Structure formats: structure tokens, C-alpha cells
GROMACS .gro file of C-alpha atoms in nm:
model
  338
    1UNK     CA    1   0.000   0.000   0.000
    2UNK     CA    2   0.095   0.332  -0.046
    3UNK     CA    3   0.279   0.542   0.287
    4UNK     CA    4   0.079   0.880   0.190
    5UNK     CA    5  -0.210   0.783   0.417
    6UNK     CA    6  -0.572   0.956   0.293
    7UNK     CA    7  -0.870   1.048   0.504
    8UNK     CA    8  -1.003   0.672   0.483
    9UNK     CA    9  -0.684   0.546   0.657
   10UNK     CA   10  -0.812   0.691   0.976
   11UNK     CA   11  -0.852   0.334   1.126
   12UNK     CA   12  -0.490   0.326   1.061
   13UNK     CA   13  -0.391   0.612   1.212
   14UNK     CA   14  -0.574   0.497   1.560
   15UNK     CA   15  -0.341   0.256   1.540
   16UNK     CA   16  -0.014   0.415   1.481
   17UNK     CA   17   0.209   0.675   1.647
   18UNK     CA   18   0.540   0.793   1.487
   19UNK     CA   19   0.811   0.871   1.716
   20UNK     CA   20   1.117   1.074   1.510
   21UNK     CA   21   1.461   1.054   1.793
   22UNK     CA   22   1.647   1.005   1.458
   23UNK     CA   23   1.885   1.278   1.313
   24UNK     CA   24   2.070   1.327   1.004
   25UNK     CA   25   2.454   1.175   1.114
   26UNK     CA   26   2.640   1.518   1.181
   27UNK     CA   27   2.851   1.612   0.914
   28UNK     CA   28   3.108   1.718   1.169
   29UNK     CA   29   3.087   1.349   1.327
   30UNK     CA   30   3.103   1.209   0.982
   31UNK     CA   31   3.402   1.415   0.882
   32UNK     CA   32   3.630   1.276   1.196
   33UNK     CA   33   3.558   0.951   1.191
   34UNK     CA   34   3.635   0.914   0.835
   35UNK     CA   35   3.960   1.118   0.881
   36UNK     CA   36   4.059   0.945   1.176
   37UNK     CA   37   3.960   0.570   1.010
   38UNK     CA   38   4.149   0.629   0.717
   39UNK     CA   39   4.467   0.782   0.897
   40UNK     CA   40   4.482   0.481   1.063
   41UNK     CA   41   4.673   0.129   1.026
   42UNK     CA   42   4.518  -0.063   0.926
   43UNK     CA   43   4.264   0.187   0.726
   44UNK     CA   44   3.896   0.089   0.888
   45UNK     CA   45   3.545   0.305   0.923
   46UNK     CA   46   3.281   0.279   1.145
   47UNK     CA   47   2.992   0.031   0.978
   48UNK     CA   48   2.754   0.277   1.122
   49UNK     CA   49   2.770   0.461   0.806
   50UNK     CA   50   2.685   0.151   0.576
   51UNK     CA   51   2.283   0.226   0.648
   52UNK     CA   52   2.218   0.570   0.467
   53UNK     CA   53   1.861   0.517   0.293
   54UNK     CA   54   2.031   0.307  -0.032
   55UNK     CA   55   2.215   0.103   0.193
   56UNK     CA   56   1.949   0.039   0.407
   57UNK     CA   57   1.735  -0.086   0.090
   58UNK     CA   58   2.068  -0.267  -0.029
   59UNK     CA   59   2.058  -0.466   0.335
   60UNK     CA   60   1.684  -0.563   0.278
   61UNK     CA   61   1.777  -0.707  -0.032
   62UNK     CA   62   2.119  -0.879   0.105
   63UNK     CA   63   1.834  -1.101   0.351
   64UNK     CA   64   1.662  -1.229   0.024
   65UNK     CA   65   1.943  -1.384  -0.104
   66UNK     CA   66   1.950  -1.768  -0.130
   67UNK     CA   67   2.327  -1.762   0.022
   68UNK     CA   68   2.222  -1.521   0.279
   69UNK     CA   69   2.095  -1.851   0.512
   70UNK     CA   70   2.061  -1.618   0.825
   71UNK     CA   71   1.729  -1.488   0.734
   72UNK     CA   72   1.576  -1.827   0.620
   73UNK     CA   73   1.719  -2.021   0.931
   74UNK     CA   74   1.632  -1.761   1.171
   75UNK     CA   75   1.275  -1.739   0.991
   76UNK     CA   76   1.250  -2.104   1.010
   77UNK     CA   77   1.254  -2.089   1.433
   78UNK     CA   78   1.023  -1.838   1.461
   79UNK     CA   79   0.788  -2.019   1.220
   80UNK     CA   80   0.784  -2.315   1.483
   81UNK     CA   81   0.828  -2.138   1.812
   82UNK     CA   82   0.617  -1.856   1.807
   83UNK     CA   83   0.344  -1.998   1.955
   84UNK     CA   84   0.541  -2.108   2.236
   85UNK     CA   85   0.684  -1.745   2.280
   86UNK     CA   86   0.322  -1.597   2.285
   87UNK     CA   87   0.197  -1.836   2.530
   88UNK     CA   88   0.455  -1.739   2.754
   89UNK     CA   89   0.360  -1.334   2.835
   90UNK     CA   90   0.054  -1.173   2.883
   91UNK     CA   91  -0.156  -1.014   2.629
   92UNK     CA   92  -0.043  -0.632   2.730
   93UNK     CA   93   0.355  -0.705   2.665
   94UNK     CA   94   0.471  -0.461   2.472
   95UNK     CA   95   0.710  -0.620   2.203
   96UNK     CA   96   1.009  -0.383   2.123
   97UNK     CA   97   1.224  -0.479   1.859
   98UNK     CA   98   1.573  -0.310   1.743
   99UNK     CA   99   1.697  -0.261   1.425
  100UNK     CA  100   1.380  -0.376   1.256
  101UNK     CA  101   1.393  -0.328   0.916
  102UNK     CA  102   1.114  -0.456   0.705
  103UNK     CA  103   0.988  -0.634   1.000
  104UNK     CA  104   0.934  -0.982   0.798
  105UNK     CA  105   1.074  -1.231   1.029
  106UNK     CA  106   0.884  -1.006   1.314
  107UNK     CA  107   0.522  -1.104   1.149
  108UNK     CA  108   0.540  -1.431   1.242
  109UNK     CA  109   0.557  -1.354   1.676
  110UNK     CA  110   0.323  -1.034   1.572
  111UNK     CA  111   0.073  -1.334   1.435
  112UNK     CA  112   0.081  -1.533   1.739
  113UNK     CA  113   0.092  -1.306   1.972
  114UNK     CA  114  -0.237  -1.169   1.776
  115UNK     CA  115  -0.376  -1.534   1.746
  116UNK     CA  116  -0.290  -1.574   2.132
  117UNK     CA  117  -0.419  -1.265   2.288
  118UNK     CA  118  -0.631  -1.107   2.067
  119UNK     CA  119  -0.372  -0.831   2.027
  120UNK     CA  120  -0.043  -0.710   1.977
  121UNK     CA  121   0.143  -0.391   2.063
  122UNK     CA  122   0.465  -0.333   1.863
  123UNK     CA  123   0.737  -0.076   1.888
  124UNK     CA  124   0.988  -0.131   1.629
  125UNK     CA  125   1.309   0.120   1.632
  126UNK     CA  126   1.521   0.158   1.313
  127UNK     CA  127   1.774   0.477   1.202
  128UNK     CA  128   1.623   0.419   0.877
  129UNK     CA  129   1.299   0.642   0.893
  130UNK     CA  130   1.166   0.574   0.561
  131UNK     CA  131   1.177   0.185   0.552
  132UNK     CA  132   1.043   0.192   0.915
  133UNK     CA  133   0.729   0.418   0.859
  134UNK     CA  134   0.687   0.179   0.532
  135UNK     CA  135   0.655  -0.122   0.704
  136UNK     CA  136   0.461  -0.013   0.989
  137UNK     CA  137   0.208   0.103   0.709
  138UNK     CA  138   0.210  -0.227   0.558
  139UNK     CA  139   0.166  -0.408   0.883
  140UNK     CA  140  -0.088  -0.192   1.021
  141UNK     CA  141  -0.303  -0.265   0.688
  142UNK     CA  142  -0.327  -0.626   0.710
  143UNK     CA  143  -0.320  -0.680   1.088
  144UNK     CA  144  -0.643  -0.498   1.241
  145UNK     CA  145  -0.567  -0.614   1.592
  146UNK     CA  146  -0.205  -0.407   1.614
  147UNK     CA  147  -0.098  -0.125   1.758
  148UNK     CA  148   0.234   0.006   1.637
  149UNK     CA  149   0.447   0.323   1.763
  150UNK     CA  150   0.736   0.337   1.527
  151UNK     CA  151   1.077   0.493   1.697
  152UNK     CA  152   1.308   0.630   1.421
  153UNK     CA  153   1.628   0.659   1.643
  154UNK     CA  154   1.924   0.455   1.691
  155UNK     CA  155   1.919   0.154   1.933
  156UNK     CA  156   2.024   0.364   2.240
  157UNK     CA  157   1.817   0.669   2.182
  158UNK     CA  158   1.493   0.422   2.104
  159UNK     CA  159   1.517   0.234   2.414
  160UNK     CA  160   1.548   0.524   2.655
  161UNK     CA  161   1.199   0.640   2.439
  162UNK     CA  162   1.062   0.315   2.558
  163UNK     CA  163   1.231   0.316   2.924
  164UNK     CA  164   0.947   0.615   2.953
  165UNK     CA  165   0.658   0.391   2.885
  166UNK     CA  166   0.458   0.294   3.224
  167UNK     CA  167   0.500  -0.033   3.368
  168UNK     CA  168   0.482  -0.354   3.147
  169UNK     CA  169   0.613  -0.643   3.046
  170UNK     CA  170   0.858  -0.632   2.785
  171UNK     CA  171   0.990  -0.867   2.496
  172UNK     CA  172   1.308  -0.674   2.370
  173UNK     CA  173   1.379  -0.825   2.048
  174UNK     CA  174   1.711  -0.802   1.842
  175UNK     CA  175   1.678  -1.072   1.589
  176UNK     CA  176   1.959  -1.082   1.274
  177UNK     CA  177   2.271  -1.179   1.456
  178UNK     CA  178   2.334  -0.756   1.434
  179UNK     CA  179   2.533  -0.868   1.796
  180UNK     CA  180   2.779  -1.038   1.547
  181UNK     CA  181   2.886  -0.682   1.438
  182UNK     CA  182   3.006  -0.606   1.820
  183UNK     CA  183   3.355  -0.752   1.971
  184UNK     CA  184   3.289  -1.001   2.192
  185UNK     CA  185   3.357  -0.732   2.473
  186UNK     CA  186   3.143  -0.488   2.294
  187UNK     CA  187   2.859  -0.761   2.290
  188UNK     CA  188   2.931  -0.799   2.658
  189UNK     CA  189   2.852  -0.426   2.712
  190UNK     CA  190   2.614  -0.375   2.519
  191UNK     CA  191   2.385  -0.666   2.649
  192UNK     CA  192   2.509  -0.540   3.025
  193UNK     CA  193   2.283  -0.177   2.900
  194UNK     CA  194   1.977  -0.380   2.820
  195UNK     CA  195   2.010  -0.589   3.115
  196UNK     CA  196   1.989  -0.243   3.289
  197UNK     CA  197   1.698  -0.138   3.171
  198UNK     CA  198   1.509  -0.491   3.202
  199UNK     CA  199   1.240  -0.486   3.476
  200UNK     CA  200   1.248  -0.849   3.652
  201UNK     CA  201   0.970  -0.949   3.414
  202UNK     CA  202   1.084  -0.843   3.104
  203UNK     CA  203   1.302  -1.082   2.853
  204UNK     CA  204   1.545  -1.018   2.556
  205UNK     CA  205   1.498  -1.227   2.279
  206UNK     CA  206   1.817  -1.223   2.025
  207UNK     CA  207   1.891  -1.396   1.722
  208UNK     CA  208   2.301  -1.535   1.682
  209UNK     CA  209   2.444  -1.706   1.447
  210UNK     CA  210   2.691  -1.994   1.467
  211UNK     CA  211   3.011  -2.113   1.393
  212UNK     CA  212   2.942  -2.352   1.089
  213UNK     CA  213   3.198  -2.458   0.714
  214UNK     CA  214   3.366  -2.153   0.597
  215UNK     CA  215   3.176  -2.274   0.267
  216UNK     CA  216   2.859  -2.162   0.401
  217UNK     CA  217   2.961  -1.855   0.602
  218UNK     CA  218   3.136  -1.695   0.366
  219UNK     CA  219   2.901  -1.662   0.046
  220UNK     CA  220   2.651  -1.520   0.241
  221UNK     CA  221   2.871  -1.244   0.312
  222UNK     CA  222   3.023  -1.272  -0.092
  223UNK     CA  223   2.726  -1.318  -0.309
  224UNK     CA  224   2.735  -1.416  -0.670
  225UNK     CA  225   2.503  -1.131  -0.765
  226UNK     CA  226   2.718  -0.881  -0.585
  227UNK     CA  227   2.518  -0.694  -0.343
  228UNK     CA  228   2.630  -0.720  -0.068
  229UNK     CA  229   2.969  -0.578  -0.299
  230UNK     CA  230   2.730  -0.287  -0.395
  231UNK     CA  231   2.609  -0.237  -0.032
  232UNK     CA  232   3.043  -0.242   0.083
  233UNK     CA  233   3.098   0.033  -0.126
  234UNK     CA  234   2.804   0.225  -0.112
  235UNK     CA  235   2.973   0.390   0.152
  236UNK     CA  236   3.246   0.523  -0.082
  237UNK     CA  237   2.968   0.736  -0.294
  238UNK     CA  238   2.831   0.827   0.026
  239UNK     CA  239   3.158   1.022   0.130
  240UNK     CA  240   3.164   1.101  -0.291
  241UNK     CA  241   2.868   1.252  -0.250
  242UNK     CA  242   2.884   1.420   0.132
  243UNK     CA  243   3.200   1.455   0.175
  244UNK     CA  244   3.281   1.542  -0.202
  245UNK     CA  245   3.545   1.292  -0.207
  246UNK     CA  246   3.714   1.102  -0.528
  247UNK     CA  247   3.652   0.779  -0.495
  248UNK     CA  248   3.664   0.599  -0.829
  249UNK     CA  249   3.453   0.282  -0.736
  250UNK     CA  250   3.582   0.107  -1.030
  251UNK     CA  251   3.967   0.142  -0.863
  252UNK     CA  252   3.834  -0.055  -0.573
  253UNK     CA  253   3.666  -0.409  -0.473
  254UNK     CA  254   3.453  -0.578  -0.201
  255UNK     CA  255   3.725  -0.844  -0.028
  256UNK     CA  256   3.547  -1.068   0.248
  257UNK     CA  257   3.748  -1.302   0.498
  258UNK     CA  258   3.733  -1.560   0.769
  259UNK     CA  259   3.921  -1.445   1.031
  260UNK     CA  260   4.015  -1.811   1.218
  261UNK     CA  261   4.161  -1.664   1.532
  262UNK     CA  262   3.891  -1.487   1.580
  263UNK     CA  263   3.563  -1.659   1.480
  264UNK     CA  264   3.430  -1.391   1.258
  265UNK     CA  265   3.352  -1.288   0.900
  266UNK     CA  266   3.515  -0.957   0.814
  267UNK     CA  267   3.459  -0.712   0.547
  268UNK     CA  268   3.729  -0.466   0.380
  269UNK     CA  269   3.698  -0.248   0.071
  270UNK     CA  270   4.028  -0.339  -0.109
  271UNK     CA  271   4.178  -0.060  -0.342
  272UNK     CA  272   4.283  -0.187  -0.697
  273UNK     CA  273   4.601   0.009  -0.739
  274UNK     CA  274   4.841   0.242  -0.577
  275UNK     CA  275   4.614   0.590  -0.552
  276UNK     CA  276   4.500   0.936  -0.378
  277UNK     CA  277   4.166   0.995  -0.300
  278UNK     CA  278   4.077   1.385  -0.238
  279UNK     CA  279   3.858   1.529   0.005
  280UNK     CA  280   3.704   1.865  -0.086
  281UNK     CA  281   3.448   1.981   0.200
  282UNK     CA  282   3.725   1.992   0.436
  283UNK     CA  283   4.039   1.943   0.210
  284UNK     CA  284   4.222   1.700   0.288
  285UNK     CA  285   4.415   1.327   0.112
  286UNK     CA  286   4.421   0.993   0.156
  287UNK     CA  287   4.672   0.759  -0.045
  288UNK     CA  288   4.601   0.417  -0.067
  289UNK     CA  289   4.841   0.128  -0.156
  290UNK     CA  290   4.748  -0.162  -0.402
  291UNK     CA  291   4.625  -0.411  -0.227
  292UNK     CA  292   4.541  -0.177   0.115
  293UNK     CA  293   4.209  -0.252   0.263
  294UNK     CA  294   3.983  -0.041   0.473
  295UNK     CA  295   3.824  -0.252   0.709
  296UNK     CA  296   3.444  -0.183   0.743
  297UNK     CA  297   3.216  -0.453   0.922
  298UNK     CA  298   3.280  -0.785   1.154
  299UNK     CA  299   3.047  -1.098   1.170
  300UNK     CA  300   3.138  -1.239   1.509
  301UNK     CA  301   2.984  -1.647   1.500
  302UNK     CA  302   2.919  -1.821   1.852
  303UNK     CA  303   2.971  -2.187   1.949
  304UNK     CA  304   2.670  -2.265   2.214
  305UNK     CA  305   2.924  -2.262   2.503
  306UNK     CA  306   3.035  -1.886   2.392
  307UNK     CA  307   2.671  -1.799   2.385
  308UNK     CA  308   2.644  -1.930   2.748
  309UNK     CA  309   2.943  -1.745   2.858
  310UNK     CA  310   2.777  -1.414   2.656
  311UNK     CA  311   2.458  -1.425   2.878
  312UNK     CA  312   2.644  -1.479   3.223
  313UNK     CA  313   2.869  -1.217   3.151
  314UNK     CA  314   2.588  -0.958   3.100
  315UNK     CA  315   2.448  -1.065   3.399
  316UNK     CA  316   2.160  -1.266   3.198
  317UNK     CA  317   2.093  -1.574   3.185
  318UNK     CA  318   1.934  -1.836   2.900
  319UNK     CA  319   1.586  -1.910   2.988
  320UNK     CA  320   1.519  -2.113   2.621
  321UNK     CA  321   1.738  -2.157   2.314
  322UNK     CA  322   1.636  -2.265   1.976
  323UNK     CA  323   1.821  -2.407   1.677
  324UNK     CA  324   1.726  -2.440   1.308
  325UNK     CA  325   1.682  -2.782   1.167
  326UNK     CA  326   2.030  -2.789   1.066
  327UNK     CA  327   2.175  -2.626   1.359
  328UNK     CA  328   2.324  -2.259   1.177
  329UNK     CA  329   2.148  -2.038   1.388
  330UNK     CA  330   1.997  -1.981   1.737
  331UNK     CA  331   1.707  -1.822   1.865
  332UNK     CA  332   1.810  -1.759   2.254
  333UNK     CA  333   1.519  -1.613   2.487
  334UNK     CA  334   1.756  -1.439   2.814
  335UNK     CA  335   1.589  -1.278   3.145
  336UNK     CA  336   1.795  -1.125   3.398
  337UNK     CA  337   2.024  -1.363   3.610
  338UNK     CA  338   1.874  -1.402   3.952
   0.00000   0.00000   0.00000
């Protein structure tokens, strides 16, 4: 359906509060980091600044992929256990979920929930304003019995919107392995905030992936119709086209790895040949070497044990865990440790 909602929407728009915490990334923020990422050794940049609104579209299309398994195994849980999720929280639990995207996988715990309780009250939270407001639109058109208010903000700024709510129980929901993209200490912390914020009653549900054949991990991160390539340099026209930089995009190249030592898929933008990129708005250079690599985005992968140690370490602790039928992915429902 279309997002430009008309006078005969209005049953919609009972249904549906926008909440816009989300700003523009400062230029001035956007400026340092790339000078300092690209002064440094090895060259790297926040991935932060993947998920402008092309490569936000670009990452919805990455989950359709048939070597992108993450969505389809991840999908595949929550097609079987959503019932059993429902049936465990009352019919007034507000179900929060970060980084939501399209909100496809979501549907399926929005259905049962719905099917359960005769309701369901959503509060998705994405930086991308456009693809959020979409799919709330979408939702709220073929689900009658749910309530959605929308957060465009960033994870941190969304939850402390959702802190203010009155007492209820909460399902915090971070589905998509995004943890992967965290060091394992930075997973620590940032699972110790939402442990902070959980009321005894609330629980976080959160999707990781595991450590499986580097046959299967890495095509899903390398796909053969390249866009997950497009999406890795996307963020080279974005500082072309913010930043008025130089980039050629044909002097450069997605390169993905499997970094052994330490568990995780990593992404670098290689550069093609020995070269200066220019910066005009502020003037400055950067000279790359052939075969230099700025490296943009990890894929941390979990063995069950590490998940275990990931919970207790937050001060959380695993109150159900589910696995796909071929055991790639996990589906881990954590409440505070007692």
C-alpha cells in the first residue's frame, strides 16, 4: 500500500504513532571519523555509516538472497516457536524490537501473539525512517488487531523512548545476529545496557548465528550477484557525494574473509592500485596502496558454550534456546540472572 495515508486510513492512524529521535549523522561526526579511520593502520570506518537510505534498501535485499541462510534459518525458528513465545507473556507485553527493518521475520511472533491474545502492541526502532514508517504502514493494513508506535532513532536513543513507557512487560527483540557486528567485549557491554533497563519481568529475545563450514559462512557475506559488494561500497559514494570525495569505485573491490583466530567474517573495501583519493568539504588526502584494505564490518559467529558465557557475563541468563533444523542459527530467549 501506499505510505501517503488519505482520510479513509483513519482506522490506521488509531493505530499508529510515529516517534522521530532520529537525526541526520552530523557532518562534523562524519568528517572525523572518516579522517581518523582512514589515517589509521590498518585503514577501517565505522559500519555505522553503511545504512544511509540506499544502503538500508541494499541490506533488505542482502536477507533475500539464497546464500544469505541467516534470514531463512532464523525465519525457520520463529515459524515453529512462536506460539510457544506468545503463550509465555501476557496479552499487554509490549514487544520492542531493534533494528527492525522490514519487520518480515517479526510477522510471524506479531501473528501469534495476535492469534494468542487477541492483540499485539509493537514498537519497532530503526535509524532508517523511511523503511520503518513503510513497514509499519504495511503491517498496520493487514493486521487490524495491532498497535504500532514506530521509533526512528538509533538503538540507544529508542530504548530510553521506551524506558518512559509505564510499567509492562517487555519482549526486547534483536533478531539478525546484528550482535555479530560487536567484539565479543562490545557484545558484553552492550547486552550489560539492556540488562539495565530490564524490569524483573521483562526478557530479551536475540537472534546469533553460529560457527558452521567456511563454505557456508562466507558466500553469504560474498554473493554471486554482488550486493552485498554494492552495499560495501556504497559507503564510498556516500563520502563522494557528502563529503565530495574522489573515490573511483571502479579502482576498488569488495574483499570478504574468515578471520580463524577470531571466529568472525570480516569485510574490507580493497583498493585496486596504488592511488589518492581527495577530500574537498574539508580538504584533505588519503593515499592508498594496491592491495590496502579499509576494514568496514565484523560478523562475530558463537559456538553454544560462547553464547552461554555471553549471557552470564551480561548478567543474563538463557531461559530457552532454539536451533534451526540444521543447527546454523539460534534463537536464545535471556531474562535477567537471579
Amino acid at each position: 500500500m501506499s505510505t501517503n495515508l488519505s482520510i479513509a486510513d483513519t482506522a490506521i492512524l488509531e493505530r499508529f504513532e510515529e516517534i522521530l529521535l532520529a537525526r541526520p549523522v552530523h557532518k562534523n561526526a562524519f568528517i572525523t571519523d572518516v579522517q581518523n579511520g582512514l589515517s589509521a593502520s590498518p585503514k577501517t570506518l565505522p559500519c555505522i555509516y553503511f545504512y544511509d537510505e540506499r544502503g538500508s534498501q541494499l541490506f533488505e535485499d542482502i536477507c533475500r538472497l539464497p546464500e544469505y541462510y541467516l534470514t531463512r534459518c532464523e525465519a525457520e525458528i520463529l515459524r515453529q516457536h512462536s506460539r510457544e513465545i506468545a503463550a509465555s507473556f501476557p496479552a499487554d507485553t509490549l514487544l520492542v524490537e531493534l533494528g527492525s527493518g522490514s519487520s518480515v521475520k517479526t510477522r510471524y511472533l506479531l501473528e501469534a501473539f495476535m492469534e494468542r491474545h487477541g492483540q499485539a502492541l509493537y514498537n519497532p526502532i530503526d535509524i532508517s525512517h523511511s523503511i520503518l514508517r513503510q513497514s509499519a504502514l504495511e503491517l498496520l493494513a493487514h493486521y487490524p488487531e495491532l498497535k504500532i508506535t514506530a521509533v526512528a532513532a538509533t538503538y540507544q536513543e529508542g530504548l530510553r523512548r521506551i524506558t518512559d513507557i509505564p510499567a509492562r512487560t517487555r519482549l526486547i527483540m534483536w533478531l539478525g545476529s546484528s550482535i555479530g557486528n560487536l567484539g565479543r567485549q562490545e557484545a558484553v557491554e552492550f547486552l550489560g545496557q539492556l540488562r539495565g533497563i530490564m524490569k524483573p519481568q521483562d526478557h530479551l529475545l536475540i537472534g546469533i548465528d553460529l560457527k558452521k563450514d567456511i563454505n557456508i559462512l562466507k558466500p553469504a557475506y560474498d554473493d554471486a550477484q554482488g550486493v552485498t559488494a554494492a552495499f560495501n561500497l556504497n559507503v564510498l559514494e556516500r563520502m563522494n557525494r557528502e563529503l565530495v570525495a574522489d573515490f573511483d569505485l571502479n579502482a576498488f573491490a569488495h574483499l570478504c574473509r574468515y578471520n580463524e583466530e577470531q571466529g568472525r567474517i570480516e569485510m574490507h573495501i580493497l583498493s585496486l592500485k596504488d592511488q589518492i583519493v581527495r577530500f574537498r568539504q574539508p580538504a584533505f588526502r588519503v593515499a592508498f596502496d594496491q592491495g590496502e584494505t579499509i576494514h568496514t564490518e565484523n560478523s562475530h559467529k558463537y559456538a553454544p558454550a560462547q553464547i552461554q558465557t555471553l549471557a552470564r557475563r551480561s548478567g543474563l541468563r538463557i531461559v530457552k534456546q532454539w536451533f534451526d533444523s540444521r543447527k546454523w542459527f539460534s534463537l536464545n530467549l535471556l531474562a535477567a540472572s537471579e
